[in-house]
Short mmCIF file of C-alpha atoms in Angstrom, two decimals:
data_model
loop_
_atom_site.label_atom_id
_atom_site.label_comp_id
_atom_site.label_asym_id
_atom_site.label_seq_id
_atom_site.Cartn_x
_atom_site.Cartn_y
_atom_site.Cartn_z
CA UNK A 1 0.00 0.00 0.00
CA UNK A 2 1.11 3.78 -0.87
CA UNK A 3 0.35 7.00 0.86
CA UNK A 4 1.50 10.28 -0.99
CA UNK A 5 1.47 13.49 0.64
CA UNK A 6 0.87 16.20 -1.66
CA UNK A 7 3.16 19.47 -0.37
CA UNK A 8 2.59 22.76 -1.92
CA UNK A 9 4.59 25.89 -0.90
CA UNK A 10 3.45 27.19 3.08
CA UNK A 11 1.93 24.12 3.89
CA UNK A 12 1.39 23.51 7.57
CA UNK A 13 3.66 21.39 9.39
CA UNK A 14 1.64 19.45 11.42
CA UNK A 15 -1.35 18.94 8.89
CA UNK A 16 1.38 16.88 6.83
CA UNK A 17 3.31 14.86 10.02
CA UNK A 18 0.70 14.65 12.23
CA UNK A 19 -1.00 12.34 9.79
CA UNK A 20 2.16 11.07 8.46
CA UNK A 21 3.81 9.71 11.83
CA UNK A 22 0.85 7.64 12.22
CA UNK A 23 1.12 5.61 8.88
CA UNK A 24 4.30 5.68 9.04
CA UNK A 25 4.36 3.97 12.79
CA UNK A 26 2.83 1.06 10.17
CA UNK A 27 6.31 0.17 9.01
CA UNK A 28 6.60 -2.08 5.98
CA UNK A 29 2.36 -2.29 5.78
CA UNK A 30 2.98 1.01 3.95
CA UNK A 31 5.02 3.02 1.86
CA UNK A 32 4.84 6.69 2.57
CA UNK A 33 5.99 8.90 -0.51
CA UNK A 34 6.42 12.85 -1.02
CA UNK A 35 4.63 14.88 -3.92
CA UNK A 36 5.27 18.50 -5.14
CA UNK A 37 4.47 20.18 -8.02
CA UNK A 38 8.25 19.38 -9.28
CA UNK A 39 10.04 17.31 -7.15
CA UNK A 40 12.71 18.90 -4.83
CA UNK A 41 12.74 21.57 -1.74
CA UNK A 42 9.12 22.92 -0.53
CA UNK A 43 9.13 25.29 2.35
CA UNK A 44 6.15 25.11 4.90
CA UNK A 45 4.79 28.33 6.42
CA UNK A 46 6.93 27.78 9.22
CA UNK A 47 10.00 27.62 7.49
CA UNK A 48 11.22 23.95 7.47
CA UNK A 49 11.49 22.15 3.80
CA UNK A 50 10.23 18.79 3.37
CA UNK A 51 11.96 17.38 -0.40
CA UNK A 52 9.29 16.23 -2.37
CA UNK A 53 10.71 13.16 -3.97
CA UNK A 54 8.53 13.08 -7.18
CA UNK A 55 6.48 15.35 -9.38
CA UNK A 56 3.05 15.66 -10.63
CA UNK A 57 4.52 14.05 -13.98
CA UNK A 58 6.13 11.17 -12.45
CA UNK A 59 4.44 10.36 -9.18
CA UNK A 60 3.46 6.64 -9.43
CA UNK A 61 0.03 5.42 -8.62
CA UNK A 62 -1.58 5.79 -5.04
CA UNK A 63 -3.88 4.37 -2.77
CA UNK A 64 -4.12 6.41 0.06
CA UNK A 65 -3.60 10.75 -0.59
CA UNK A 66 -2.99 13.19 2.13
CA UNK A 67 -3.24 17.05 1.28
CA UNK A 68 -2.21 19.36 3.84
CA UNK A 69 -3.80 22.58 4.39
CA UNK A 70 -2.14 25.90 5.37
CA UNK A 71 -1.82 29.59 4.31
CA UNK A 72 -0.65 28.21 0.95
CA UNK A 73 -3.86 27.03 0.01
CA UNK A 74 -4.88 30.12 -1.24
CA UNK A 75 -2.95 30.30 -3.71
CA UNK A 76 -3.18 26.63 -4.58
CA UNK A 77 -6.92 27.67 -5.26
CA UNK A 78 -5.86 29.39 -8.41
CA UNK A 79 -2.95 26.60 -9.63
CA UNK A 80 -4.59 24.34 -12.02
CA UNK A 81 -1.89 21.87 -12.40
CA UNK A 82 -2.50 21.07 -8.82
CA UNK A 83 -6.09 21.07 -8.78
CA UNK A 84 -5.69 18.78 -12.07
CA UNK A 85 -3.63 16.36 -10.63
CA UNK A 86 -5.83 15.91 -7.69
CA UNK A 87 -9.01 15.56 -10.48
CA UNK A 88 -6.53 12.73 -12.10
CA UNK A 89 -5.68 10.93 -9.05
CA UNK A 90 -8.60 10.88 -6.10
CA UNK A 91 -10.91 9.58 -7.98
CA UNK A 92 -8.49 6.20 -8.04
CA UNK A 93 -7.55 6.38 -4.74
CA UNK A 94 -9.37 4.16 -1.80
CA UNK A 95 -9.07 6.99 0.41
CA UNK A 96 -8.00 10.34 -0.29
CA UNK A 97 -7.68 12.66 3.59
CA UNK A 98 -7.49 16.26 3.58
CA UNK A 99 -6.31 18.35 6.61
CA UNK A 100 -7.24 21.31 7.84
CA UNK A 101 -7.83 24.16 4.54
CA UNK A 102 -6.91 20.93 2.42
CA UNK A 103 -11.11 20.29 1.92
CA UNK A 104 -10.96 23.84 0.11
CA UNK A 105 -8.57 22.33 -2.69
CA UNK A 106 -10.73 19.26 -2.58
CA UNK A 107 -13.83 21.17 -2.78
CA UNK A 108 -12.25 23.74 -5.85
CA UNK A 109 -11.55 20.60 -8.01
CA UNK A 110 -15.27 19.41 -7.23
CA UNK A 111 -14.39 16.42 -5.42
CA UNK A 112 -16.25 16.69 -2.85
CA UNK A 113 -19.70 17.80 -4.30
CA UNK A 114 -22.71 15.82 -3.00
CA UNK A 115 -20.40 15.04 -0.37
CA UNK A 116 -20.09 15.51 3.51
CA UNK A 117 -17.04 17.36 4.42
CA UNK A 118 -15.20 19.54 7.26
CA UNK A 119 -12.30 21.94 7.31
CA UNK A 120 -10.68 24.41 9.75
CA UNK A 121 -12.89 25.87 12.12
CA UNK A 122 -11.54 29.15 12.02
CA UNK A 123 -10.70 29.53 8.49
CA UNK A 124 -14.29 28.12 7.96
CA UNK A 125 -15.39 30.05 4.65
CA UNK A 126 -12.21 29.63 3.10
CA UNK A 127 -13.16 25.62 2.35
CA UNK A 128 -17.34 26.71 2.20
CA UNK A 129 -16.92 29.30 -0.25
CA UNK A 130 -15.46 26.62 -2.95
CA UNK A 131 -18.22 24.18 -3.04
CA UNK A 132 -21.65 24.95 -2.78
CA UNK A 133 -22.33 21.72 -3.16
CA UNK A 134 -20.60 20.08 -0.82
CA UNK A 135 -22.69 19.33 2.31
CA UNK A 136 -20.28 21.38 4.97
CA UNK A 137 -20.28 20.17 8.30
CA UNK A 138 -19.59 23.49 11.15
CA UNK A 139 -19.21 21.05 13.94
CA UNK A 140 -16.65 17.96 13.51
CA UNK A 141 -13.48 16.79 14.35
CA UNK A 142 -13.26 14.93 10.85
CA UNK A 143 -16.00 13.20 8.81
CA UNK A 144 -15.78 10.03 6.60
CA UNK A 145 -17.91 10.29 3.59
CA UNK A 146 -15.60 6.76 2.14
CA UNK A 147 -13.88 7.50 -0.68
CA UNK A 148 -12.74 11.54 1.09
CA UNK A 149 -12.45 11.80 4.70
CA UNK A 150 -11.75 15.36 5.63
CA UNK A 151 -10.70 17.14 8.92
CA UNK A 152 -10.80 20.05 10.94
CA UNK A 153 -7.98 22.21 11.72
CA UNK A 154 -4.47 20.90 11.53
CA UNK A 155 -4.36 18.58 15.21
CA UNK A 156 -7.66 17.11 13.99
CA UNK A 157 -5.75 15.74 10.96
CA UNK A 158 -4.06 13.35 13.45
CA UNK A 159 -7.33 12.20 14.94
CA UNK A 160 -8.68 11.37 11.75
CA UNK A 161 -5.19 9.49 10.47
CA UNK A 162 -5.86 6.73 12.93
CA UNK A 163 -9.42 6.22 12.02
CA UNK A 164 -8.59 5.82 8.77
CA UNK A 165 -5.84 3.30 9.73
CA UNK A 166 -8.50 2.00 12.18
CA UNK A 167 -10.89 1.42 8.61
CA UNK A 168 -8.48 0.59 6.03
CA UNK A 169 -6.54 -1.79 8.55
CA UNK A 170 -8.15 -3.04 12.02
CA UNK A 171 -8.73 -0.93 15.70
CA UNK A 172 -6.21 -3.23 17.27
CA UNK A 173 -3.16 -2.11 14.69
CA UNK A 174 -4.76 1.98 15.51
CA UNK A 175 -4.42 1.34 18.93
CA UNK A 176 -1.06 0.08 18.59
CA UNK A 177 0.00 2.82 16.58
CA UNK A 178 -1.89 5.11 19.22
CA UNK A 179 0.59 3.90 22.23
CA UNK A 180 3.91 3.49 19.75
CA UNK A 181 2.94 7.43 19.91
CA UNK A 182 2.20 7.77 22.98
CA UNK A 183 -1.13 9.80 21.81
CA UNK A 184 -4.04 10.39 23.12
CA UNK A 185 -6.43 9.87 20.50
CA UNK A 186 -9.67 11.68 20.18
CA UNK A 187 -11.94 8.89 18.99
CA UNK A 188 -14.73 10.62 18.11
CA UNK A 189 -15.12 11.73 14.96
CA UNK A 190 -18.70 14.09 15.47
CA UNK A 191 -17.26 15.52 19.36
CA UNK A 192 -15.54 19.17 18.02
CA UNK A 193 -14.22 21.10 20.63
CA UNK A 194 -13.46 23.77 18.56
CA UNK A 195 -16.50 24.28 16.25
CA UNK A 196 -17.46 27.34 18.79
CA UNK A 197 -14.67 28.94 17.39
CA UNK A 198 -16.26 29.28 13.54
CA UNK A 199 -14.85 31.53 11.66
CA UNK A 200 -13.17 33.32 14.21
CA UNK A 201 -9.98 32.92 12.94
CA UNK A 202 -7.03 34.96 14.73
CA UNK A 203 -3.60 34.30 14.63
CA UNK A 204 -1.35 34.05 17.42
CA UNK A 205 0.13 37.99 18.21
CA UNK B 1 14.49 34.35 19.40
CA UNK B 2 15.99 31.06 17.20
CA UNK B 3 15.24 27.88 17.73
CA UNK B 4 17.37 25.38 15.71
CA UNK B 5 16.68 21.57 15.69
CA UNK B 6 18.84 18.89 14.89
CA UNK B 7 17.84 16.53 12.50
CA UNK B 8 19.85 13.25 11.92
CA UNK B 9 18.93 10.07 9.75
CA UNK B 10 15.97 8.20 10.87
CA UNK B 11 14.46 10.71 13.35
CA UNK B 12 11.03 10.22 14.16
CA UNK B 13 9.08 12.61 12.11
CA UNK B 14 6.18 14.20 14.97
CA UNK B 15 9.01 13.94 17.75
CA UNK B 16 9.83 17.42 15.92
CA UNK B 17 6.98 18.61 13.88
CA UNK B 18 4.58 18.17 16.59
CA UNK B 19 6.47 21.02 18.85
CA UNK B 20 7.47 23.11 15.55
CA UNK B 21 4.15 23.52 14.66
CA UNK B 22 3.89 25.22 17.86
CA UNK B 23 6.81 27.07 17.69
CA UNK B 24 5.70 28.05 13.95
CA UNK B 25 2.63 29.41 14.61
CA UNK B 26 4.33 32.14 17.10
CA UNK B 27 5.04 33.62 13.29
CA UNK B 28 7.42 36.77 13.40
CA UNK B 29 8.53 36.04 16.76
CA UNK B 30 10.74 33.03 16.47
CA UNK B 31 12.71 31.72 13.50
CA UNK B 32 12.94 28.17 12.78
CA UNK B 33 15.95 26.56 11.38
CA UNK B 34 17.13 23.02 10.74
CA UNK B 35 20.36 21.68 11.32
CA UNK B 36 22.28 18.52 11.06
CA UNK B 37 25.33 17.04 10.34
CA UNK B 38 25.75 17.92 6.83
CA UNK B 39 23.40 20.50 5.51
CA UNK B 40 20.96 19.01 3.32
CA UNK B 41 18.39 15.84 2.87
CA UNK B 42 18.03 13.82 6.08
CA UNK B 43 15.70 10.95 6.20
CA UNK B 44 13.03 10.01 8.71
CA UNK B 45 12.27 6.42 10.22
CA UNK B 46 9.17 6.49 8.18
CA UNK B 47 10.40 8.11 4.91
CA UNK B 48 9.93 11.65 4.14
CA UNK B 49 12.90 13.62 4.12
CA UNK B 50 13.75 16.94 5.35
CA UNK B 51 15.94 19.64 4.17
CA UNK B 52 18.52 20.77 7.11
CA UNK B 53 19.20 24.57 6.38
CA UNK B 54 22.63 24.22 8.27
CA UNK B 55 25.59 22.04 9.33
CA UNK B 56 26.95 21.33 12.96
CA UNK B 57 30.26 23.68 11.42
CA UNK B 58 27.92 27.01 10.18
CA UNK B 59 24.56 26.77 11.78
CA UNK B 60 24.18 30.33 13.73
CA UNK B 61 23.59 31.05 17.57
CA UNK B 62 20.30 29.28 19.21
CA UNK B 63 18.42 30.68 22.11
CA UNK B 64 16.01 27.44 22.10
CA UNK B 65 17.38 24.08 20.61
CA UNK B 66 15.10 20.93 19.72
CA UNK B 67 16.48 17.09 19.75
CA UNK B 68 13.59 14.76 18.13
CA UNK B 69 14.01 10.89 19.33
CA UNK B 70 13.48 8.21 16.91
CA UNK B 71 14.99 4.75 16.05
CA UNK B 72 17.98 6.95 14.51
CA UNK B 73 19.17 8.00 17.96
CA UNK B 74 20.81 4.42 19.03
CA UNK B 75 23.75 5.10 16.00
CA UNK B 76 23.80 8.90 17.08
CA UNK B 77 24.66 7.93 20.37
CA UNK B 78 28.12 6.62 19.01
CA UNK B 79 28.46 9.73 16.91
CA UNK B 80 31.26 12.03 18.77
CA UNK B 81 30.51 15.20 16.18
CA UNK B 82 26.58 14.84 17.31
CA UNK B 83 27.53 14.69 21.03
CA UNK B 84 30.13 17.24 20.69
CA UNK B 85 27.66 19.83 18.83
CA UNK B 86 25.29 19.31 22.05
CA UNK B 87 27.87 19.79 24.59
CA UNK B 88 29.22 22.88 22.90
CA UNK B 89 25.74 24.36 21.73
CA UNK B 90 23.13 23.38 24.58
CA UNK B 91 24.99 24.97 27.72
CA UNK B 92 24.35 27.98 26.22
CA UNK B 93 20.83 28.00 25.24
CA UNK B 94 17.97 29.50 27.32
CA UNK B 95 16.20 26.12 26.45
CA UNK B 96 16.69 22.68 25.15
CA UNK B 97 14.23 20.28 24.57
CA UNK B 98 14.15 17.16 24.00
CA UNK B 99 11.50 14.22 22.53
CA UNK B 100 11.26 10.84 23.03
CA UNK B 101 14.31 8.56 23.15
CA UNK B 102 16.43 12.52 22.39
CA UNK B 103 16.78 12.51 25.89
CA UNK B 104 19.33 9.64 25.51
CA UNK B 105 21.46 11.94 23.32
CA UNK B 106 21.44 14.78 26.24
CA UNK B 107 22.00 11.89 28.51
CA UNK B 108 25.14 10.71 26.76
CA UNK B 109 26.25 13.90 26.05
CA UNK B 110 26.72 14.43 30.31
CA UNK B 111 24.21 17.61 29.86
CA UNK B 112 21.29 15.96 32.08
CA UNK B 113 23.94 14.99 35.17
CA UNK B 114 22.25 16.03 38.34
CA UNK B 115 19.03 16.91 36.86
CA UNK B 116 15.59 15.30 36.70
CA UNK B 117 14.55 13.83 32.97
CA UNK B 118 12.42 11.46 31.58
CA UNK B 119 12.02 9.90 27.64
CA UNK B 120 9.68 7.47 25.54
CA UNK B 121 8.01 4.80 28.42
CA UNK B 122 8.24 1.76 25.96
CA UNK B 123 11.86 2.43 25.60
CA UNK B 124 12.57 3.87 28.51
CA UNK B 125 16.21 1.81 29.61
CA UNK B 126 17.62 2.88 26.48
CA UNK B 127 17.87 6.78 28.10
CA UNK B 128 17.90 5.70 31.65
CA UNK B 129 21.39 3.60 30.31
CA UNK B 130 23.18 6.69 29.24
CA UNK B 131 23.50 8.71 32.75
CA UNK B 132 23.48 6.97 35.77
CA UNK B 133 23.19 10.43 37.29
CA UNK B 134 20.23 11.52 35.62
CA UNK B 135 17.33 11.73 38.00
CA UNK B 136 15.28 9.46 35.41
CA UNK B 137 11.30 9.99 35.96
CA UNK B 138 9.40 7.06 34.95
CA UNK B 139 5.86 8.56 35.02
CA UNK B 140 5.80 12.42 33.65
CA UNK B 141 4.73 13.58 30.57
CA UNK B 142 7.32 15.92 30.70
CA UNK B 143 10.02 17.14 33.10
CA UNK B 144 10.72 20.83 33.23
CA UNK B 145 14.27 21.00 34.85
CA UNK B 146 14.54 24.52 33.50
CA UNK B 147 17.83 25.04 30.90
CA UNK B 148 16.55 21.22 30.04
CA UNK B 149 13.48 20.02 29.21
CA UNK B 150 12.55 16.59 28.29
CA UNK B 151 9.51 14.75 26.95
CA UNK B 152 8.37 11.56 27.00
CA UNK B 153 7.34 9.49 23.57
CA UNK B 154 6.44 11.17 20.16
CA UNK B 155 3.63 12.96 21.00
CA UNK B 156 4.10 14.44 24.32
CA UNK B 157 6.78 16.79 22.77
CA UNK B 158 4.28 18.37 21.64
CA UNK B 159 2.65 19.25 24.74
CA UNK B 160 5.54 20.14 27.00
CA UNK B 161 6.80 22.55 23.49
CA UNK B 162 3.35 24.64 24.37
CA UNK B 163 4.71 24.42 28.02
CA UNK B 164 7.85 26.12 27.19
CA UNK B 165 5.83 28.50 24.84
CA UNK B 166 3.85 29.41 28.34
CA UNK B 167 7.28 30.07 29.98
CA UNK B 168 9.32 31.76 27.88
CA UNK B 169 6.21 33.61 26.34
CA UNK B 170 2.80 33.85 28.16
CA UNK B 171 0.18 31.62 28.73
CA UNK B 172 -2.59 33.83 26.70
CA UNK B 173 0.05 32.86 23.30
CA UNK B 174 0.05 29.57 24.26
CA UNK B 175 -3.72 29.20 24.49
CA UNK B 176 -3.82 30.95 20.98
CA UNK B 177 -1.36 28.70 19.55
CA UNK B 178 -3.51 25.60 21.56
CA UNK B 179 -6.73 27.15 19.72
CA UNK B 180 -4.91 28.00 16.09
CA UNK B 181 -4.04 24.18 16.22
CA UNK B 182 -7.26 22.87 17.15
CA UNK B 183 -4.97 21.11 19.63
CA UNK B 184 -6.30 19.47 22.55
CA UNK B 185 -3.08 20.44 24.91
CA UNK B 186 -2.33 17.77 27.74
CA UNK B 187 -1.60 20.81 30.47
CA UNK B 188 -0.37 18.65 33.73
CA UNK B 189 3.45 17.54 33.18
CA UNK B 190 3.12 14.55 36.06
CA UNK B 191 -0.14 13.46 34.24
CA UNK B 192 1.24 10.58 31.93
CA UNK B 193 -1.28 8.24 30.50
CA UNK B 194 1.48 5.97 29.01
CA UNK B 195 3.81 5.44 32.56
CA UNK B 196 2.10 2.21 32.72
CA UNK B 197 3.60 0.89 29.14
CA UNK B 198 7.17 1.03 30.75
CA UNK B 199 9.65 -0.58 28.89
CA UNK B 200 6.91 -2.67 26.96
CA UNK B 201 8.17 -1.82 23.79
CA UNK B 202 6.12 -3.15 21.02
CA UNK B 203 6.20 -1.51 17.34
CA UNK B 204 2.77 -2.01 15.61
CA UNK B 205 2.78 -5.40 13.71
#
């Protein structure tokens, strides 16, 4: 089984590892590869570079997709070769998981339409205002609609990484993974502890 | 304020993206940079590579200083330059952390003599071996010895870096960072919900 990450330029940190240290805790049950645009360097908001080791033109085929959310979505809204490559490659995917703003890319390439979905709860508009038809859910922690199972804000992405391991694998390997981690994982997936904050996003000052 | 961490070849990849998302989203007033032997790729235990922005012979003054665990740490604790970079570097800081089995490293290094520490509870004897006169705790989630602080596994780095946020910062920017997150912060540093897995490692089969 594959997972590819799909970095962009100011990606969040955490809406990438969070997920990523989970799978990865599965050893050789998965292979966890990096996508960029073009392969190489790709800073996150926070400065630190993850190296994409393939491109859109060469990354091989996937099973499992991650796309991270972060202040770089918004300009991902307007970048057709990655909203393209997502059209190309979701649809084949078992499950494609989006983090945090990630749901607004999803949403933009019409992915999600007819669907249940989530995003950040403070940046909540940002993921609503590309899909009108996209059945938005203001109060979850992440929501699996099968195929796309997206998340709320960036820690949330975690949460919903070991559901779908939980899913795609079995609750005793999620568990497992949960004390390798030594997290404590918030189960459930329609408890949001931060859906009072809706659209009240603020950045730390 | 800086805060460098210090990557090496299988780190473990939330052991330091977990606290450098917190770190990150302070925005303008911290800079994060990556260092490691060499600058340049480093791989993770899991795959995904980062880019280290600076070698042990150029990387700049650090006020803070990060050390992730991982399975990478049990060659790094027979690699003199490594050691030598801490024992030169973390003296001087106003913090270092540590994740996870990173605690070893300090541990080796002679830079946790006489103070109270703790690391990863599955794994636990492979810190507690390195300093016999490290005041090892076997139930914290984190142990704030002030110059040194030092997490338990993976995911509790991530928690005590919000800790040190409330320290060096305030506790309001620490909530905001908590909320910006969506992160459900484990506050209490002698609350640890994994004490009881004490040297039980398992890895997820």
């Amino acid at each position: 089984m594959r997972l590819g990450t799909i970095f962009y330029h100011d990606f969040e940190l955490l809406d990438a590892y969070g997920p990523l240290e989970m799978f990865g805790a599965l050893g050789d049950k998965i292979e966890l590869i990096t996508i960029a645009q073009q392969a190489g360097p790709v800073s996150s908001s926070a400065g630190p570079k993850t190296l994409a080791d393939y491109g859109f033109d060469d990354a091989p085929d996937l099973d499992l997709i991650l796309i991270p959310g972060g202040i770089g979505t918004i300009a991902e809204l307007k970048n057709d070769a990655l909203l393209n490559f997502l059209r190309q490659r979701c649809p084949h995917s078992q499950v494609t998981m989006s983090v945090c703003t990630g749901s607004a890319l999803l949403a933009k390439a019409g992915l999600l339409d007819g669907l249940a979905a989530t995003s950040n709860k403070m940046f909540f508009e940002l993921a609503r205002s590309q899909g009108d038809k996209v059945d938005w859910q203001e109060s979850a922690r992440w929501v699996d609609a099968g195929q796309y199972v997206t998340s709320s804000g960036v820690s949330a992405g975690t949460d919903m990484a070991l559901a779908v391991i939980e899913r795609v694998f079995d609750a005793e390997l999620a568990e497992q993974v949960m004390n390798y981690t030594e997290y404590q994982w918030h189960r459930q997936a329609d408890a949001d502890p931060f859906a009072q904050l809706l659209n009240q996003g603020v950045t730390p000052s």
